[in-house]
Structures are given as structure tokens and as C-alpha cells.
mmCIF file of C-alpha atoms and ligand atoms in Angstrom:
data_model
loop_
_atom_site.group_PDB
_atom_site.id
_atom_site.type_symbol
_atom_site.label_atom_id
_atom_site.label_comp_id
_atom_site.label_asym_id
_atom_site.label_seq_id
_atom_site.Cartn_x
_atom_site.Cartn_y
_atom_site.Cartn_z
ATOM 1 C CA MET G 24 -15.547 -26.093 -27.329
ATOM 2 C CA LEU G 25 -12.394 -26.174 -25.251
ATOM 3 C CA SER G 26 -9.943 -28.930 -26.013
ATOM 4 C CA ASN G 27 -9.438 -31.713 -23.362
ATOM 5 C CA THR G 28 -5.727 -30.640 -22.433
ATOM 6 C CA MET G 29 -7.801 -27.502 -21.053
ATOM 7 C CA ILE G 30 -10.619 -28.793 -19.894
ATOM 8 C CA ALA G 31 -7.932 -31.330 -17.420
ATOM 9 C CA LYS G 32 -6.360 -27.815 -16.671
ATOM 10 C CA LEU G 33 -9.200 -25.695 -15.603
ATOM 11 C CA ASN G 34 -10.411 -28.919 -13.525
ATOM 12 C CA ASP G 35 -7.262 -28.983 -11.958
ATOM 13 C CA GLN G 36 -7.338 -25.243 -11.422
ATOM 14 C CA ILE G 37 -10.365 -26.085 -9.556
ATOM 15 C CA ARG G 38 -8.834 -28.715 -7.169
ATOM 16 C CA ILE G 39 -6.345 -25.500 -6.651
ATOM 17 C CA GLU G 40 -8.543 -22.852 -5.878
ATOM 18 C CA PHE G 41 -10.385 -25.177 -3.551
ATOM 19 C CA GLU G 42 -7.532 -26.421 -1.301
ATOM 20 C CA SER G 43 -6.295 -22.707 -1.133
ATOM 21 C CA SER G 44 -9.509 -21.975 0.396
ATOM 22 C CA ASN G 45 -9.323 -24.906 2.592
ATOM 23 C CA ILE G 46 -5.594 -24.136 3.638
ATOM 24 C CA TYR G 47 -6.729 -20.546 4.283
ATOM 25 C CA LEU G 48 -9.539 -21.810 6.611
ATOM 26 C CA GLN G 49 -7.058 -23.862 8.380
ATOM 27 C CA MET G 50 -4.731 -21.156 9.159
ATOM 28 C CA ALA G 51 -7.617 -19.045 10.399
ATOM 29 C CA ALA G 52 -8.687 -21.688 12.756
ATOM 30 C CA TRP G 53 -5.131 -21.600 14.090
ATOM 31 C CA CYS G 54 -5.355 -18.191 14.349
ATOM 32 C CA SER G 55 -8.630 -18.233 16.441
ATOM 33 C CA TYR G 56 -7.151 -20.852 18.602
ATOM 34 C CA LYS G 57 -4.420 -18.570 19.340
ATOM 35 C CA GLY G 58 -6.667 -15.611 20.071
ATOM 36 C CA TYR G 59 -6.002 -13.878 16.544
ATOM 37 C CA GLU G 60 -9.465 -12.112 16.292
ATOM 38 C CA GLY G 61 -8.594 -10.078 13.371
ATOM 39 C CA ALA G 62 -6.499 -12.667 11.428
ATOM 40 C CA THR G 63 -9.094 -15.039 11.764
ATOM 41 C CA ALA G 64 -11.979 -13.084 10.562
ATOM 42 C CA PHE G 65 -9.075 -11.971 7.344
ATOM 43 C CA LEU G 66 -8.348 -15.769 6.675
ATOM 44 C CA VAL G 67 -12.434 -16.628 6.823
ATOM 45 C CA ALA G 68 -12.983 -14.044 4.469
ATOM 46 C CA HIS G 69 -9.990 -14.979 2.153
ATOM 47 C CA ALA G 70 -11.168 -18.890 2.252
ATOM 48 C CA GLU G 71 -14.574 -17.428 0.855
ATOM 49 C CA GLU G 72 -12.706 -15.656 -2.018
ATOM 50 C CA GLU G 73 -11.020 -18.834 -3.106
ATOM 51 C CA ARG G 74 -13.948 -20.625 -3.039
ATOM 52 C CA MET G 75 -15.616 -17.997 -5.571
ATOM 53 C CA HIS G 76 -12.483 -18.393 -7.697
ATOM 54 C CA MET G 77 -13.117 -21.858 -7.565
ATOM 55 C CA MET G 78 -16.824 -21.212 -8.204
ATOM 56 C CA LYS G 79 -16.124 -19.113 -11.477
ATOM 57 C CA LEU G 80 -14.028 -22.248 -13.025
ATOM 58 C CA PHE G 81 -16.986 -24.309 -12.315
ATOM 59 C CA ASN G 82 -19.480 -21.899 -13.870
ATOM 60 C CA TYR G 83 -16.880 -21.693 -17.094
ATOM 61 C CA LEU G 84 -16.836 -25.554 -17.637
ATOM 62 C CA GLY G 85 -20.197 -25.520 -17.438
ATOM 63 C CA GLU G 86 -21.160 -23.007 -19.979
ATOM 64 C CA THR G 87 -18.581 -23.804 -22.482
ATOM 65 C CA GLY G 88 -20.506 -27.704 -22.264
ATOM 66 C CA ALA G 89 -17.584 -29.103 -20.390
ATOM 67 C CA LEU G 90 -17.886 -31.311 -17.354
ATOM 68 C CA ALA G 91 -16.397 -29.831 -14.185
ATOM 69 C CA VAL G 92 -15.255 -32.504 -11.735
ATOM 70 C CA ILE G 93 -14.697 -32.176 -7.943
ATOM 71 C CA PRO G 94 -11.399 -33.668 -7.095
ATOM 72 C CA ALA G 95 -10.439 -34.956 -3.957
ATOM 73 C CA LEU G 96 -8.290 -32.447 -1.637
ATOM 74 C CA ALA G 97 -5.051 -32.730 0.068
ATOM 75 C CA LYS G 98 -5.472 -31.793 4.102
ATOM 76 C CA PRO G 99 -3.612 -28.368 5.105
ATOM 77 C CA GLU G 100 -1.334 -28.610 7.817
ATOM 78 C CA GLU G 101 -2.998 -27.520 11.236
ATOM 79 C CA GLU G 102 0.433 -26.397 12.763
ATOM 80 C CA TYR G 103 2.167 -22.876 12.275
ATOM 81 C CA GLU G 104 5.236 -21.381 13.706
ATOM 82 C CA SER G 105 3.873 -17.712 13.843
ATOM 83 C CA LEU G 106 1.695 -15.323 12.506
ATOM 84 C CA SER G 107 4.524 -13.731 10.223
ATOM 85 C CA LYS G 108 5.871 -17.261 9.092
ATOM 86 C CA MET G 109 1.892 -17.962 8.143
ATOM 87 C CA PHE G 110 1.968 -14.960 5.640
ATOM 88 C CA GLU G 111 5.062 -15.524 3.977
ATOM 89 C CA GLN G 112 3.624 -19.597 3.582
ATOM 90 C CA ILE G 113 0.778 -17.435 1.996
ATOM 91 C CA LEU G 114 2.762 -15.286 -0.473
ATOM 92 C CA ASN G 115 4.433 -18.624 -1.550
ATOM 93 C CA HIS G 116 1.462 -20.202 -1.992
ATOM 94 C CA GLU G 117 -0.002 -17.342 -4.074
ATOM 95 C CA ARG G 118 2.895 -17.354 -6.384
ATOM 96 C CA PHE G 119 2.440 -20.890 -6.688
ATOM 97 C CA VAL G 120 -0.891 -19.862 -7.912
ATOM 98 C CA THR G 121 0.020 -17.158 -10.210
ATOM 99 C CA SER G 122 2.524 -19.781 -12.165
ATOM 100 C CA LYS G 123 -0.473 -22.157 -12.719
ATOM 101 C CA ILE G 124 -2.917 -19.359 -13.665
ATOM 102 C CA ASN G 125 0.347 -18.503 -16.334
ATOM 103 C CA GLU G 126 0.786 -21.861 -17.534
ATOM 104 C CA LEU G 127 -3.540 -21.947 -18.577
ATOM 105 C CA VAL G 128 -2.699 -18.450 -20.243
ATOM 106 C CA GLU G 129 0.106 -20.053 -22.219
ATOM 107 C CA LEU G 130 -2.237 -23.030 -23.269
ATOM 108 C CA ALA G 131 -5.019 -20.558 -24.039
ATOM 109 C CA TYR G 132 -2.583 -18.820 -26.608
ATOM 110 C CA GLU G 133 -1.111 -21.908 -27.875
ATOM 111 C CA GLU G 134 -4.168 -23.238 -28.772
ATOM 112 C CA LYS G 135 -5.869 -20.014 -30.273
ATOM 113 C CA ASP G 136 -8.677 -20.660 -27.316
ATOM 114 C CA TYR G 137 -9.462 -16.871 -27.115
ATOM 115 C CA SER G 138 -12.289 -17.190 -25.142
ATOM 116 C CA SER G 139 -10.462 -19.025 -22.114
ATOM 117 C CA LEU G 140 -7.774 -16.583 -22.873
ATOM 118 C CA ASN G 141 -10.533 -13.843 -22.012
ATOM 119 C CA PHE G 142 -12.138 -15.805 -18.983
ATOM 120 C CA LEU G 143 -8.288 -16.187 -18.042
ATOM 121 C CA GLN G 144 -7.539 -12.401 -17.666
ATOM 122 C CA TRP G 145 -9.607 -11.728 -14.667
ATOM 123 C CA TYR G 146 -7.397 -14.417 -12.761
ATOM 124 C CA VAL G 147 -4.179 -12.826 -14.098
ATOM 125 C CA ALA G 148 -5.305 -9.253 -12.585
ATOM 126 C CA GLU G 149 -6.473 -10.835 -9.087
ATOM 127 C CA GLN G 150 -3.231 -12.671 -8.804
ATOM 128 C CA HIS G 151 -1.549 -9.600 -9.268
ATOM 129 C CA GLU G 152 -3.915 -8.002 -6.676
ATOM 130 C CA GLU G 153 -3.270 -11.159 -3.870
ATOM 131 C CA GLU G 154 0.513 -10.869 -4.323
ATOM 132 C CA SER G 155 0.916 -7.269 -3.877
ATOM 133 C CA LEU G 156 -1.629 -7.443 -1.027
ATOM 134 C CA PHE G 157 0.548 -10.150 0.751
ATOM 135 C CA SER G 158 3.435 -8.964 0.261
ATOM 136 C CA SER G 159 2.614 -5.510 1.458
ATOM 137 C CA LEU G 160 0.969 -7.106 4.704
ATOM 138 C CA ILE G 161 4.747 -9.216 5.461
ATOM 139 C CA ASP G 162 6.156 -5.584 4.905
ATOM 140 C CA LYS G 163 3.726 -4.275 7.589
ATOM 141 C CA ILE G 164 4.484 -7.593 9.783
ATOM 142 C CA ASN G 165 8.151 -6.521 9.722
ATOM 143 C CA LEU G 166 8.077 -2.713 9.850
ATOM 144 C CA ILE G 167 5.135 -3.172 13.029
ATOM 145 C CA GLY G 168 7.676 -5.846 14.616
ATOM 146 C CA HIS G 169 7.084 -9.166 15.856
ATOM 147 C CA ASP G 170 6.953 -8.770 19.791
ATOM 148 C CA GLY G 171 3.140 -8.742 21.663
ATOM 149 C CA ARG G 172 2.658 -5.305 20.732
ATOM 150 C CA GLY G 173 3.288 -5.475 17.040
ATOM 151 C CA LEU G 174 1.178 -8.826 16.738
ATOM 152 C CA TYR G 175 -1.618 -7.115 18.446
ATOM 153 C CA LEU G 176 -1.395 -3.999 16.391
ATOM 154 C CA MET G 177 -1.200 -6.035 13.039
ATOM 155 C CA ASP G 178 -4.094 -8.418 14.433
ATOM 156 C CA ARG G 179 -6.476 -5.220 14.657
ATOM 157 C CA GLU G 180 -5.038 -3.860 11.048
ATOM 158 C CA LEU G 181 -6.089 -7.662 9.416
ATOM 159 C CA GLY G 182 -9.535 -7.017 11.328
ATOM 160 C CA LYS G 183 -10.059 -3.931 9.779
ATOM 161 C CA ILE G 184 -8.986 -5.502 6.210
ATOM 162 C CA ALA G 185 -11.808 -8.067 7.066
ATOM 163 C CA THR G 186 -14.253 -5.511 7.882
ATOM 164 C CA THR G 187 -13.724 -3.177 4.882
ATOM 165 C CA ALA G 188 -13.118 -5.723 2.268
HETATM 166 FE FE1 FEO N 17 -7.527 -17.997 -6.102
HETATM 167 FE FE2 FEO N 17 -5.729 -16.514 -3.992
HETATM 168 O O1 FEO N 17 -5.641 -17.644 -5.527
#
């Protein structure tokens, strides 16, 4: 049985994963508007992934006899300066998500809640993967360059990742 504090924090994580999904979907809309087809496909797929992260929390709360609460969500921003700045924003956002997962892990330790500790290991590994993915994409953007040709190549690269993922 989960503590009330753990239930509240897991529900807050539902909100964070939901908002992440919406942020990436809005970013996908911006990329589509700007003609970045590869980035659009990549971000739509990533938005779906975030929804799956949210659903895992939803299911875990249900399985442990707690009530999952569907929250009101903040509206994502609509305008972005550039594709490279957008990916920097994504990396910063993922670092924020990692900090929230770490807080959950610390709470599980404090409460000797081994079920949640085990459940949260998946998120720890996932955050490591996501931070590493976005950090390497930013490196690539900086390597290829920010001119028209560089952006074209990066967009193509993102499209390839979206189709192979
Ligand atoms: Fe579910 Fe990208 O954090």
C-alpha cells in the first residue's frame, strides 16, 4: 500500500509526463508549420512515448489500489526561436523530469517502499536514455551547422530516427 505522500507525488508525475507529451506535440506542430518533416515525425513519436510514460504511472497507481488523478494541464508555448534552441529546451526539460524522478526515488527509499522503488527503476533508466539522446542530437546539430544545408541534414536524420524507433 502506498503512502498518501507517494500517491500525491506519483499523481504529480502523471501531470509532468502528460505535459511533456503536450509540449512535444506542440513542438511537432511548429516543426510541421516550418516544413521540418523529419523533426515533426520524431516529435510526434516522442509525444506518444511520453503518453506511455504517463500511462505506466496511471496503471501502477490503479494496481496498488490508489486513485490516479487526471490533472489540468499547462498550455505549451507555441513559438520557438529555432530548431536547435528547441532541442536545447527539450534537454533542459528532460533534466527537470529526471530531477522529479530522483525525488520520487528518494521518497521511496525514505519510506522503505520497495515496490515503488522497483517500479521507478524503469524511469531512472529511461531518463538516462532520454538525456543522452537529446544531448547527442544537440552535439550533431552543432557539428552539422545551423545553415540551411545543416538544418536539412538534421531534419533528415530526425526523420530516420523516427522511422527506426
Ligand atoms: Fe517521460 Fe521524457 O520524460
